[in-house]
PDB file of C-alpha atoms in Angstrom:
ATOM      1  CA  MET A   1      83.743 127.692 133.810  1.00  0.00           C
ATOM      2  CA  PRO A   2      80.971 126.090 131.769  1.00  0.00           C
ATOM      3  CA  ASP A   3      77.544 125.743 133.305  1.00  0.00           C
ATOM      4  CA  PRO A   4      77.207 122.036 134.271  1.00  0.00           C
ATOM      5  CA  ILE A   5      73.418 122.097 134.081  1.00  0.00           C
ATOM      6  CA  ARG A   6      73.426 123.638 130.639  1.00  0.00           C
ATOM      7  CA  ALA A   7      76.027 121.111 129.479  1.00  0.00           C
ATOM      8  CA  ALA A   8      73.971 118.200 130.837  1.00  0.00           C
ATOM      9  CA  LEU A   9      70.906 119.432 128.983  1.00  0.00           C
ATOM     10  CA  ALA A  10      72.872 119.927 125.791  1.00  0.00           C
ATOM     11  CA  LEU A  11      73.863 116.220 125.512  1.00  0.00           C
ATOM     12  CA  PRO A  12      70.367 114.721 125.197  1.00  0.00           C
ATOM     13  CA  LEU A  13      69.395 117.641 122.961  1.00  0.00           C
ATOM     14  CA  ALA A  14      72.284 116.870 120.612  1.00  0.00           C
ATOM     15  CA  ALA A  15      71.384 113.194 120.622  1.00  0.00           C
ATOM     16  CA  ALA A  16      67.803 114.042 119.793  1.00  0.00           C
ATOM     17  CA  LEU A  17      68.932 116.218 116.904  1.00  0.00           C
ATOM     18  CA  LEU A  18      71.059 113.334 115.566  1.00  0.00           C
ATOM     19  CA  VAL A  19      68.121 110.948 115.772  1.00  0.00           C
ATOM     20  CA  ALA A  20      65.864 113.440 114.101  1.00  0.00           C
ATOM     21  CA  ALA A  21      68.419 113.960 111.343  1.00  0.00           C
ATOM     22  CA  ALA A  22      68.932 110.217 110.771  1.00  0.00           C
ATOM     23  CA  PRO A  23      66.890 108.817 107.910  1.00  0.00           C
ATOM     24  CA  ALA A  24      63.869 106.732 108.933  1.00  0.00           C
ATOM     25  CA  PRO A  25      64.182 103.024 108.203  1.00  0.00           C
ATOM     26  CA  ALA A  26      62.827 102.227 104.794  1.00  0.00           C
ATOM     27  CA  ALA A  27      59.352 100.751 104.867  1.00  0.00           C
ATOM     28  CA  GLU A  28      59.121  97.190 103.626  1.00  0.00           C
ATOM     29  CA  THR A  29      57.874  97.231 100.073  1.00  0.00           C
ATOM     30  CA  GLU A  30      55.748  94.593  98.443  1.00  0.00           C
ATOM     31  CA  ALA A  31      58.828  93.424  96.544  1.00  0.00           C
ATOM     32  CA  ASP A  32      60.789  92.952  99.798  1.00  0.00           C
ATOM     33  CA  ARG A  33      58.059  90.986 101.584  1.00  0.00           C
ATOM     34  CA  PRO A  34      58.775  87.239 101.732  1.00  0.00           C
ATOM     35  CA  ARG A  35      56.266  85.124  99.879  1.00  0.00           C
ATOM     36  CA  THR A  36      53.685  83.207 101.857  1.00  0.00           C
ATOM     37  CA  MET A  37      53.436  79.445 101.605  1.00  0.00           C
ATOM     38  CA  GLN A  38      50.427  79.728  99.299  1.00  0.00           C
ATOM     39  CA  GLU A  39      52.235  82.211  97.061  1.00  0.00           C
ATOM     40  CA  ILE A  40      55.215  79.850  96.868  1.00  0.00           C
ATOM     41  CA  ILE A  41      52.992  76.926  95.914  1.00  0.00           C
ATOM     42  CA  ASP A  42      51.141  79.032  93.350  1.00  0.00           C
ATOM     43  CA  ALA A  43      54.506  79.970  91.786  1.00  0.00           C
ATOM     44  CA  ALA A  44      55.672  76.336  91.521  1.00  0.00           C
ATOM     45  CA  GLN A  45      56.616  75.187  88.044  1.00  0.00           C
ATOM     46  CA  PRO A  46      55.820  71.730  86.641  1.00  0.00           C
ATOM     47  CA  SER A  47      59.404  70.681  87.414  1.00  0.00           C
ATOM     48  CA  ASP A  48      58.764  71.382  91.122  1.00  0.00           C
ATOM     49  CA  TRP A  49      56.199  68.583  91.244  1.00  0.00           C
ATOM     50  CA  ARG A  50      56.549  64.823  90.929  1.00  0.00           C
ATOM     51  CA  THR A  51      54.079  62.031  90.235  1.00  0.00           C
ATOM     52  CA  PRO A  52      54.342  59.045  92.625  1.00  0.00           C
ATOM     53  CA  ASP A  53      55.259  55.743  91.007  1.00  0.00           C
ATOM     54  CA  PRO A  54      51.990  53.791  90.485  1.00  0.00           C
ATOM     55  CA  ALA A  55      53.858  50.573  91.391  1.00  0.00           C
ATOM     56  CA  SER A  56      54.636  52.101  94.805  1.00  0.00           C
ATOM     57  CA  THR A  57      51.238  53.676  95.426  1.00  0.00           C
ATOM     58  CA  LEU A  58      48.451  51.984  97.403  1.00  0.00           C
ATOM     59  CA  TYR A  59      44.772  52.852  97.188  1.00  0.00           C
ATOM     60  CA  MET A  60      42.877  51.930 100.358  1.00  0.00           C
ATOM     61  CA  GLU A  61      39.158  52.059  99.628  1.00  0.00           C
ATOM     62  CA  LEU A  62      36.924  52.761 102.639  1.00  0.00           C
ATOM     63  CA  ASP A  63      33.213  53.479 102.766  1.00  0.00           C
ATOM     64  CA  SER A  64      34.207  57.121 103.318  1.00  0.00           C
ATOM     65  CA  GLY A  65      36.474  57.251 100.274  1.00  0.00           C
ATOM     66  CA  ARG A  66      40.045  56.634  99.122  1.00  0.00           C
ATOM     67  CA  VAL A  67      43.228  56.842 101.179  1.00  0.00           C
ATOM     68  CA  ILE A  68      46.439  57.064  99.113  1.00  0.00           C
ATOM     69  CA  ILE A  69      49.714  55.694 100.483  1.00  0.00           C
ATOM     70  CA  GLU A  70      53.099  56.184  98.852  1.00  0.00           C
ATOM     71  CA  LEU A  71      55.463  53.302  99.605  1.00  0.00           C
ATOM     72  CA  ALA A  72      59.215  53.725 100.184  1.00  0.00           C
ATOM     73  CA  PRO A  73      61.143  50.882  98.524  1.00  0.00           C
ATOM     74  CA  ALA A  74      64.430  52.796  98.960  1.00  0.00           C
ATOM     75  CA  PHE A  75      64.065  52.397 102.731  1.00  0.00           C
ATOM     76  CA  ALA A  76      62.179  49.119 103.156  1.00  0.00           C
ATOM     77  CA  PRO A  77      62.511  47.036  99.966  1.00  0.00           C
ATOM     78  CA  GLU A  78      61.627  43.689 101.578  1.00  0.00           C
ATOM     79  CA  HIS A  79      58.508  45.027 103.267  1.00  0.00           C
ATOM     80  CA  VAL A  80      57.398  46.935 100.181  1.00  0.00           C
ATOM     81  CA  GLY A  81      57.832  43.760  98.123  1.00  0.00           C
ATOM     82  CA  ASN A  82      55.556  41.840 100.502  1.00  0.00           C
ATOM     83  CA  ILE A  83      53.018  44.667 100.596  1.00  0.00           C
ATOM     84  CA  ARG A  84      52.858  44.675  96.809  1.00  0.00           C
ATOM     85  CA  THR A  85      52.193  40.936  96.910  1.00  0.00           C
ATOM     86  CA  PHE A  86      49.430  41.350  99.489  1.00  0.00           C
ATOM     87  CA  ALA A  87      47.819  44.094  97.393  1.00  0.00           C
ATOM     88  CA  ARG A  88      48.009  42.135  94.130  1.00  0.00           C
ATOM     89  CA  GLU A  89      46.518  39.042  95.748  1.00  0.00           C
ATOM     90  CA  GLY A  90      43.732  40.949  97.520  1.00  0.00           C
ATOM     91  CA  TYR A  91      44.889  40.001 101.003  1.00  0.00           C
ATOM     92  CA  TRP A  92      43.339  43.043 102.745  1.00  0.00           C
ATOM     93  CA  ASP A  93      40.109  43.099 100.738  1.00  0.00           C
ATOM     94  CA  GLY A  94      37.227  42.665 103.177  1.00  0.00           C
ATOM     95  CA  MET A  95      39.433  43.113 106.251  1.00  0.00           C
ATOM     96  CA  ALA A  96      39.099  46.011 108.670  1.00  0.00           C
ATOM     97  CA  ILE A  97      40.705  48.810 110.609  1.00  0.00           C
ATOM     98  CA  LYS A  98      40.655  47.325 114.090  1.00  0.00           C
ATOM     99  CA  ARG A  99      42.480  49.918 116.189  1.00  0.00           C
ATOM    100  CA  SER A 100      42.220  53.667 116.654  1.00  0.00           C
ATOM    101  CA  GLN A 101      44.273  54.938 119.578  1.00  0.00           C
ATOM    102  CA  ASP A 102      43.865  58.586 120.479  1.00  0.00           C
ATOM    103  CA  ASN A 103      46.910  60.738 119.671  1.00  0.00           C
ATOM    104  CA  PHE A 104      48.777  57.710 118.318  1.00  0.00           C
ATOM    105  CA  VAL A 105      47.825  55.377 115.447  1.00  0.00           C
ATOM    106  CA  VAL A 106      45.134  53.579 113.504  1.00  0.00           C
ATOM    107  CA  GLN A 107      45.934  49.994 112.529  1.00  0.00           C
ATOM    108  CA  TRP A 108      44.516  47.431 110.143  1.00  0.00           C
ATOM    109  CA  GLY A 109      44.998  43.783 109.301  1.00  0.00           C
ATOM    110  CA  ASP A 110      43.410  40.441 110.069  1.00  0.00           C
ATOM    111  CA  PRO A 111      40.976  41.118 112.930  1.00  0.00           C
ATOM    112  CA  ARG A 112      41.263  37.579 114.259  1.00  0.00           C
ATOM    113  CA  GLY A 113      43.379  37.166 117.368  1.00  0.00           C
ATOM    114  CA  GLU A 114      46.818  35.577 117.537  1.00  0.00           C
ATOM    115  CA  ASP A 115      45.288  32.385 118.934  1.00  0.00           C
ATOM    116  CA  GLU A 116      43.028  31.989 115.921  1.00  0.00           C
ATOM    117  CA  ALA A 117      43.920  30.775 112.460  1.00  0.00           C
ATOM    118  CA  GLY A 118      44.420  33.878 110.369  1.00  0.00           C
ATOM    119  CA  LYS A 119      43.971  34.429 106.681  1.00  0.00           C
ATOM    120  CA  PRO A 120      46.660  32.644 104.627  1.00  0.00           C
ATOM    121  CA  LEU A 121      49.435  34.954 103.447  1.00  0.00           C
ATOM    122  CA  GLY A 122      49.312  33.622  99.926  1.00  0.00           C
ATOM    123  CA  SER A 123      52.660  33.884  98.162  1.00  0.00           C
ATOM    124  CA  ALA A 124      53.934  36.639 100.521  1.00  0.00           C
ATOM    125  CA  LYS A 125      56.828  35.898 102.855  1.00  0.00           C
ATOM    126  CA  ALA A 126      55.923  34.948 106.424  1.00  0.00           C
ATOM    127  CA  ARG A 127      58.900  36.727 108.016  1.00  0.00           C
ATOM    128  CA  LEU A 128      60.949  39.725 106.950  1.00  0.00           C
ATOM    129  CA  PRO A 129      64.215  41.243 108.139  1.00  0.00           C
ATOM    130  CA  ALA A 130      64.042  44.364 110.269  1.00  0.00           C
ATOM    131  CA  GLU A 131      64.410  47.400 107.999  1.00  0.00           C
ATOM    132  CA  PHE A 132      64.663  50.048 110.683  1.00  0.00           C
ATOM    133  CA  SER A 133      67.385  51.985 108.831  1.00  0.00           C
ATOM    134  CA  ARG A 134      69.564  51.801 105.734  1.00  0.00           C
ATOM    135  CA  ALA A 135      73.037  52.880 104.673  1.00  0.00           C
ATOM    136  CA  SER A 136      73.074  56.609 103.978  1.00  0.00           C
ATOM    137  CA  ASP A 137      75.619  56.245 101.183  1.00  0.00           C
ATOM    138  CA  GLY A 138      73.960  56.782  97.824  1.00  0.00           C
ATOM    139  CA  LEU A 139      70.863  58.382  99.362  1.00  0.00           C
ATOM    140  CA  ALA A 140      70.126  61.940  98.219  1.00  0.00           C
ATOM    141  CA  PHE A 141      69.496  63.637 101.571  1.00  0.00           C
ATOM    142  CA  HIS A 142      68.107  67.198 101.610  1.00  0.00           C
ATOM    143  CA  ARG A 143      68.952  68.461 105.077  1.00  0.00           C
ATOM    144  CA  LEU A 144      66.951  70.880 107.221  1.00  0.00           C
ATOM    145  CA  PRO A 145      68.928  73.704 108.903  1.00  0.00           C
ATOM    146  CA  ASP A 146      67.538  73.119 112.406  1.00  0.00           C
ATOM    147  CA  PRO A 147      68.735  70.728 115.137  1.00  0.00           C
ATOM    148  CA  ASP A 148      66.602  67.758 116.120  1.00  0.00           C
ATOM    149  CA  GLY A 149      66.254  65.917 119.402  1.00  0.00           C
ATOM    150  CA  TRP A 150      65.950  62.483 117.805  1.00  0.00           C
ATOM    151  CA  ALA A 151      68.638  62.472 115.124  1.00  0.00           C
ATOM    152  CA  ALA A 152      72.004  64.079 114.383  1.00  0.00           C
ATOM    153  CA  GLN A 153      70.510  65.418 111.158  1.00  0.00           C
ATOM    154  CA  VAL A 154      67.006  65.523 109.692  1.00  0.00           C
ATOM    155  CA  GLY A 155      65.663  66.333 106.280  1.00  0.00           C
ATOM    156  CA  PHE A 156      64.045  64.651 103.312  1.00  0.00           C
ATOM    157  CA  ALA A 157      65.049  61.724 101.143  1.00  0.00           C
ATOM    158  CA  ASP A 158      63.021  60.438  98.215  1.00  0.00           C
ATOM    159  CA  GLY A 159      60.331  62.871  99.331  1.00  0.00           C
ATOM    160  CA  PHE A 160      59.975  61.318 102.804  1.00  0.00           C
ATOM    161  CA  PRO A 161      60.868  62.884 106.177  1.00  0.00           C
ATOM    162  CA  ALA A 162      64.058  61.199 107.316  1.00  0.00           C
ATOM    163  CA  GLY A 163      66.816  61.173 109.900  1.00  0.00           C
ATOM    164  CA  ARG A 164      70.530  60.592 109.353  1.00  0.00           C
ATOM    165  CA  ASP A 165      73.536  59.788 111.510  1.00  0.00           C
ATOM    166  CA  PRO A 166      76.747  60.587 109.561  1.00  0.00           C
ATOM    167  CA  ALA A 167      78.918  58.961 112.235  1.00  0.00           C
ATOM    168  CA  GLN A 168      77.173  55.627 111.763  1.00  0.00           C
ATOM    169  CA  GLY A 169      76.461  56.085 108.062  1.00  0.00           C
ATOM    170  CA  ARG A 170      72.764  55.299 108.546  1.00  0.00           C
ATOM    171  CA  ALA A 171      69.496  56.937 107.513  1.00  0.00           C
ATOM    172  CA  TRP A 172      65.882  56.132 108.329  1.00  0.00           C
ATOM    173  CA  MET A 173      62.322  57.307 107.826  1.00  0.00           C
ATOM    174  CA  THR A 174      60.746  59.151 110.734  1.00  0.00           C
ATOM    175  CA  HIS A 175      57.431  58.717 112.525  1.00  0.00           C
ATOM    176  CA  CYS A 176      55.787  61.954 111.427  1.00  0.00           C
ATOM    177  CA  TYR A 177      52.036  62.449 111.080  1.00  0.00           C
ATOM    178  CA  GLY A 178      50.823  60.182 108.283  1.00  0.00           C
ATOM    179  CA  ALA A 179      53.784  57.770 108.443  1.00  0.00           C
ATOM    180  CA  VAL A 180      52.891  54.140 107.704  1.00  0.00           C
ATOM    181  CA  GLY A 181      54.695  51.425 109.649  1.00  0.00           C
ATOM    182  CA  ALA A 182      54.683  47.640 109.856  1.00  0.00           C
ATOM    183  CA  GLY A 183      53.554  46.221 113.187  1.00  0.00           C
ATOM    184  CA  ARG A 184      55.729  43.566 114.814  1.00  0.00           C
ATOM    185  CA  ASN A 185      56.122  41.494 117.970  1.00  0.00           C
ATOM    186  CA  LEU A 186      59.118  41.721 120.316  1.00  0.00           C
ATOM    187  CA  GLU A 187      61.571  40.204 117.844  1.00  0.00           C
ATOM    188  CA  PRO A 188      62.954  42.787 115.381  1.00  0.00           C
ATOM    189  CA  ASP A 189      62.346  40.466 112.415  1.00  0.00           C
ATOM    190  CA  SER A 190      58.810  39.429 113.382  1.00  0.00           C
ATOM    191  CA  SER A 191      56.853  41.557 110.897  1.00  0.00           C
ATOM    192  CA  ASP A 192      55.544  40.450 107.518  1.00  0.00           C
ATOM    193  CA  GLY A 193      53.913  43.707 106.380  1.00  0.00           C
ATOM    194  CA  SER A 194      50.337  42.475 106.790  1.00  0.00           C
ATOM    195  CA  GLU A 195      49.679  44.528 109.944  1.00  0.00           C
ATOM    196  CA  LEU A 196      50.088  48.200 109.068  1.00  0.00           C
ATOM    197  CA  TYR A 197      49.475  51.366 111.066  1.00  0.00           C
ATOM    198  CA  VAL A 198      49.326  55.104 110.365  1.00  0.00           C
ATOM    199  CA  VAL A 199      50.408  57.827 112.779  1.00  0.00           C
ATOM    200  CA  ILE A 200      47.397  60.067 113.531  1.00  0.00           C
ATOM    201  CA  GLY A 201      48.716  62.003 116.527  1.00  0.00           C
ATOM    202  CA  GLN A 202      51.762  63.749 117.936  1.00  0.00           C
ATOM    203  CA  SER A 203      54.791  62.356 116.132  1.00  0.00           C
ATOM    204  CA  PRO A 204      56.001  59.324 118.185  1.00  0.00           C
ATOM    205  CA  ARG A 205      59.644  59.749 117.194  1.00  0.00           C
ATOM    206  CA  GLN A 206      60.741  57.325 119.930  1.00  0.00           C
ATOM    207  CA  LEU A 207      59.652  54.609 117.488  1.00  0.00           C
ATOM    208  CA  ASP A 208      62.250  55.706 114.909  1.00  0.00           C
ATOM    209  CA  ARG A 209      64.704  52.870 114.225  1.00  0.00           C
ATOM    210  CA  ASN A 210      62.545  50.498 116.287  1.00  0.00           C
ATOM    211  CA  ILE A 211      59.871  49.691 113.705  1.00  0.00           C
ATOM    212  CA  THR A 212      60.044  49.489 109.926  1.00  0.00           C
ATOM    213  CA  VAL A 213      58.441  52.508 108.272  1.00  0.00           C
ATOM    214  CA  VAL A 214      57.170  51.576 104.816  1.00  0.00           C
ATOM    215  CA  GLY A 215      55.695  54.840 103.497  1.00  0.00           C
ATOM    216  CA  ARG A 216      53.317  57.698 104.240  1.00  0.00           C
ATOM    217  CA  VAL A 217      49.757  58.743 103.517  1.00  0.00           C
ATOM    218  CA  ILE A 218      49.771  61.466 100.857  1.00  0.00           C
ATOM    219  CA  ASP A 219      46.006  61.896 100.556  1.00  0.00           C
ATOM    220  CA  GLY A 220      42.958  60.993 102.635  1.00  0.00           C
ATOM    221  CA  MET A 221      44.381  61.386 106.160  1.00  0.00           C
ATOM    222  CA  GLU A 222      41.095  63.017 107.191  1.00  0.00           C
ATOM    223  CA  ARG A 223      39.394  59.657 106.640  1.00  0.00           C
ATOM    224  CA  LEU A 224      41.669  57.991 109.196  1.00  0.00           C
ATOM    225  CA  SER A 225      42.191  60.710 111.803  1.00  0.00           C
ATOM    226  CA  VAL A 226      38.464  61.088 112.514  1.00  0.00           C
ATOM    227  CA  LEU A 227      37.724  57.403 113.148  1.00  0.00           C
ATOM    228  CA  PRO A 228      36.056  56.622 116.499  1.00  0.00           C
ATOM    229  CA  ARG A 229      38.643  55.790 119.160  1.00  0.00           C
ATOM    230  CA  GLY A 230      38.796  52.192 120.306  1.00  0.00           C
ATOM    231  CA  THR A 231      37.623  51.503 123.837  1.00  0.00           C
ATOM    232  CA  GLY A 232      39.910  48.528 124.475  1.00  0.00           C
ATOM    233  CA  PRO A 233      43.545  48.541 125.609  1.00  0.00           C
ATOM    234  CA  LEU A 234      45.813  50.433 123.156  1.00  0.00           C
ATOM    235  CA  GLY A 235      42.753  51.633 121.279  1.00  0.00           C
ATOM    236  CA  PHE A 236      41.686  48.280 119.835  1.00  0.00           C
ATOM    237  CA  TYR A 237      38.012  47.911 119.004  1.00  0.00           C
ATOM    238  CA  GLU A 238      36.357  45.504 121.407  1.00  0.00           C
ATOM    239  CA  HIS A 239      33.523  44.296 119.181  1.00  0.00           C
ATOM    240  CA  PRO A 240      33.360  43.464 115.459  1.00  0.00           C
ATOM    241  CA  THR A 241      30.550  46.006 115.026  1.00  0.00           C
ATOM    242  CA  GLN A 242      33.142  48.708 115.724  1.00  0.00           C
ATOM    243  CA  TYR A 243      35.485  47.597 112.933  1.00  0.00           C
ATOM    244  CA  VAL A 244      35.908  49.960 109.983  1.00  0.00           C
ATOM    245  CA  PRO A 245      35.561  47.798 106.862  1.00  0.00           C
ATOM    246  CA  ILE A 246      38.193  47.908 104.143  1.00  0.00           C
ATOM    247  CA  ARG A 247      36.659  47.433 100.728  1.00  0.00           C
ATOM    248  CA  SER A 248      40.035  46.850  99.099  1.00  0.00           C
ATOM    249  CA  ILE A 249      43.695  47.825  99.042  1.00  0.00           C
ATOM    250  CA  LYS A 250      45.247  47.784  95.589  1.00  0.00           C
ATOM    251  CA  LEU A 251      48.302  49.090  93.797  1.00  0.00           C
ATOM    252  CA  ALA A 252      47.626  52.033  91.523  1.00  0.00           C
ATOM    253  CA  SER A 253      49.579  50.239  88.797  1.00  0.00           C
ATOM    254  CA  GLU A 254      47.000  47.412  88.846  1.00  0.00           C
ATOM    255  CA  LEU A 255      44.121  49.768  88.030  1.00  0.00           C
ATOM    256  CA  PRO A 256      43.173  51.233  84.651  1.00  0.00           C
ATOM    257  CA  GLU A 257      44.411  54.780  84.116  1.00  0.00           C
ATOM    258  CA  ALA A 258      40.864  56.147  84.359  1.00  0.00           C
ATOM    259  CA  GLU A 259      40.488  54.761  87.893  1.00  0.00           C
ATOM    260  CA  ARG A 260      43.699  56.284  89.270  1.00  0.00           C
ATOM    261  CA  SER A 261      43.811  59.480  91.299  1.00  0.00           C
ATOM    262  CA  PRO A 262      45.729  62.234  89.434  1.00  0.00           C
ATOM    263  CA  LEU A 263      47.896  63.351  92.332  1.00  0.00           C
ATOM    264  CA  GLN A 264      51.262  65.107  92.383  1.00  0.00           C
ATOM    265  CA  VAL A 265      53.562  65.775  95.343  1.00  0.00           C
ATOM    266  CA  LEU A 266      55.821  68.800  95.752  1.00  0.00           C
ATOM    267  CA  ARG A 267      59.473  67.813  95.393  1.00  0.00           C
ATOM    268  CA  THR A 268      61.551  68.254  98.539  1.00  0.00           C
ATOM    269  CA  ASP A 269      64.936  68.775  96.849  1.00  0.00           C
ATOM    270  CA  THR A 270      64.451  72.110  95.092  1.00  0.00           C
ATOM    271  CA  PRO A 271      65.139  75.798  95.855  1.00  0.00           C
ATOM    272  CA  LEU A 272      61.394  76.372  95.858  1.00  0.00           C
ATOM    273  CA  PHE A 273      60.946  73.816  98.654  1.00  0.00           C
ATOM    274  CA  ASP A 274      63.780  75.489 100.591  1.00  0.00           C
ATOM    275  CA  GLU A 275      61.850  78.763 100.315  1.00  0.00           C
ATOM    276  CA  LEU A 276      58.706  77.030 101.554  1.00  0.00           C
ATOM    277  CA  VAL A 277      60.594  75.637 104.572  1.00  0.00           C
ATOM    278  CA  GLU A 278      61.934  79.102 105.405  1.00  0.00           C
ATOM    279  CA  ALA A 279      58.443  80.582 105.099  1.00  0.00           C
ATOM    280  CA  ARG A 280      57.278  78.099 107.735  1.00  0.00           C
ATOM    281  CA  ARG A 281      60.361  78.521 109.971  1.00  0.00           C
ATOM    282  CA  ASN A 282      59.932  82.296 110.124  1.00  0.00           C
ATOM    283  CA  ARG A 283      56.231  83.008 109.741  1.00  0.00           C
ATOM    284  CA  ARG A 284      55.753  86.579 108.575  1.00  0.00           C
ATOM    285  CA  ASP A 285      52.011  86.405 108.068  1.00  0.00           C
ATOM    286  CA  ASP A 286      50.204  89.383 109.588  1.00  0.00           C
ATOM    287  CA  PHE A 287      49.088  87.193 112.508  1.00  0.00           C
ATOM    288  CA  TYR A 288      52.628  86.372 113.663  1.00  0.00           C
ATOM    289  CA  LYS A 289      54.466  88.924 115.803  1.00  0.00           C
ATOM    290  CA  ARG A 290      57.546  86.823 116.700  1.00  0.00           C
ATOM    291  CA  PRO A 291      58.938  84.514 113.984  1.00  0.00           C
ATOM    292  CA  ALA A 292      60.172  81.297 115.602  1.00  0.00           C
ATOM    293  CA  GLY A 293      63.312  80.867 113.512  1.00  0.00           C
ATOM    294  CA  HIS A 294      62.969  77.114 113.901  1.00  0.00           C
ATOM    295  CA  ILE A 295      60.864  74.278 112.557  1.00  0.00           C
ATOM    296  CA  ASP A 296      60.439  70.652 113.548  1.00  0.00           C
ATOM    297  CA  LEU A 297      60.884  68.101 110.778  1.00  0.00           C
ATOM    298  CA  CYS A 298      57.375  66.750 111.258  1.00  0.00           C
ATOM    299  CA  ASN A 299      55.887  70.249 110.965  1.00  0.00           C
ATOM    300  CA  VAL A 300      57.201  70.796 107.444  1.00  0.00           C
ATOM    301  CA  PRO A 301      54.243  70.381 105.078  1.00  0.00           C
ATOM    302  CA  ILE A 302      54.641  68.470 101.819  1.00  0.00           C
ATOM    303  CA  PRO A 303      51.880  69.823  99.569  1.00  0.00           C
ATOM    304  CA  THR A 304      50.004  67.754  97.005  1.00  0.00           C
ATOM    305  CA  ARG A 305      47.842  68.799  94.098  1.00  0.00           C
ATOM    306  CA  GLU A 306      45.789  67.502  91.226  1.00  0.00           C
ATOM    307  CA  PRO A 307      47.594  68.607  88.067  1.00  0.00           C
ATOM    308  CA  GLU A 308      45.876  70.881  85.612  1.00  0.00           C
ATOM    309  CA  PRO A 309      44.213  68.925  82.785  1.00  0.00           C
ATOM    310  CA  ALA A 310      46.160  68.965  79.545  1.00  0.00           C
ATOM    311  CA  GLN A 311      44.896  71.546  77.076  1.00  0.00           C
TER     312      GLN A 311
END
């Protein structure tokens, strides 16, 4: 009869010998290590970048410097048309940022109240249709792999964060940090594009498909996010001395080439951008011990750069 104690000891010993004999997992080499976001950006080729259309680019000039807004005519053509008219006719020049609500938005426009006679709109339209969403047919939509709580699908279209509902055949721009929207009253078609706001806090995605989004800030967000918070209801400034003056808002296309900001935006429809998204979904920087395997649409960065001067 075999010795049961000796047999019991032999099993873990055999297992240990097998483990010892098994080859150790190969150490990750430098070639196997995924590239960091900065390495991906540094490797970008000229074709990975795009230059915003000057006719769809606004320059807001503040005492602190320039804020650059890229407009989205593919999503809100009527509003963008009115905004271009306002910019060409100098409607906002000399007006002010009149609202800064903590963790929400900053807003600008005519600081006079609704009961006062406001500045004439010039040749801009006084009322625009609601452009909360558009048909998704014909829209190049670059989808993210992760689920979203606010839309059936999310991704990027024309370089803007967007949502899509294939069942309804609709797509829309989302309220991510830096999104620019057109303020309105209760009626869906009560905006004219003269009262604009920028998201400066946690993405208020509940506003998606409830307000027309007209574009996003692509440079200068630090000049808006640090503004003193308004002390009135909803963050409105209570006294004109609190207003942040706007020197001017103009279209880049209306300025001489020498006065334009040489800015490029990383394209969101390329394999390189897919690699960047994955690098942010599964952070493998030395600091991170547990990659998340997930990313929220509004947490995907869209880098910008000043192009290298021509040699």
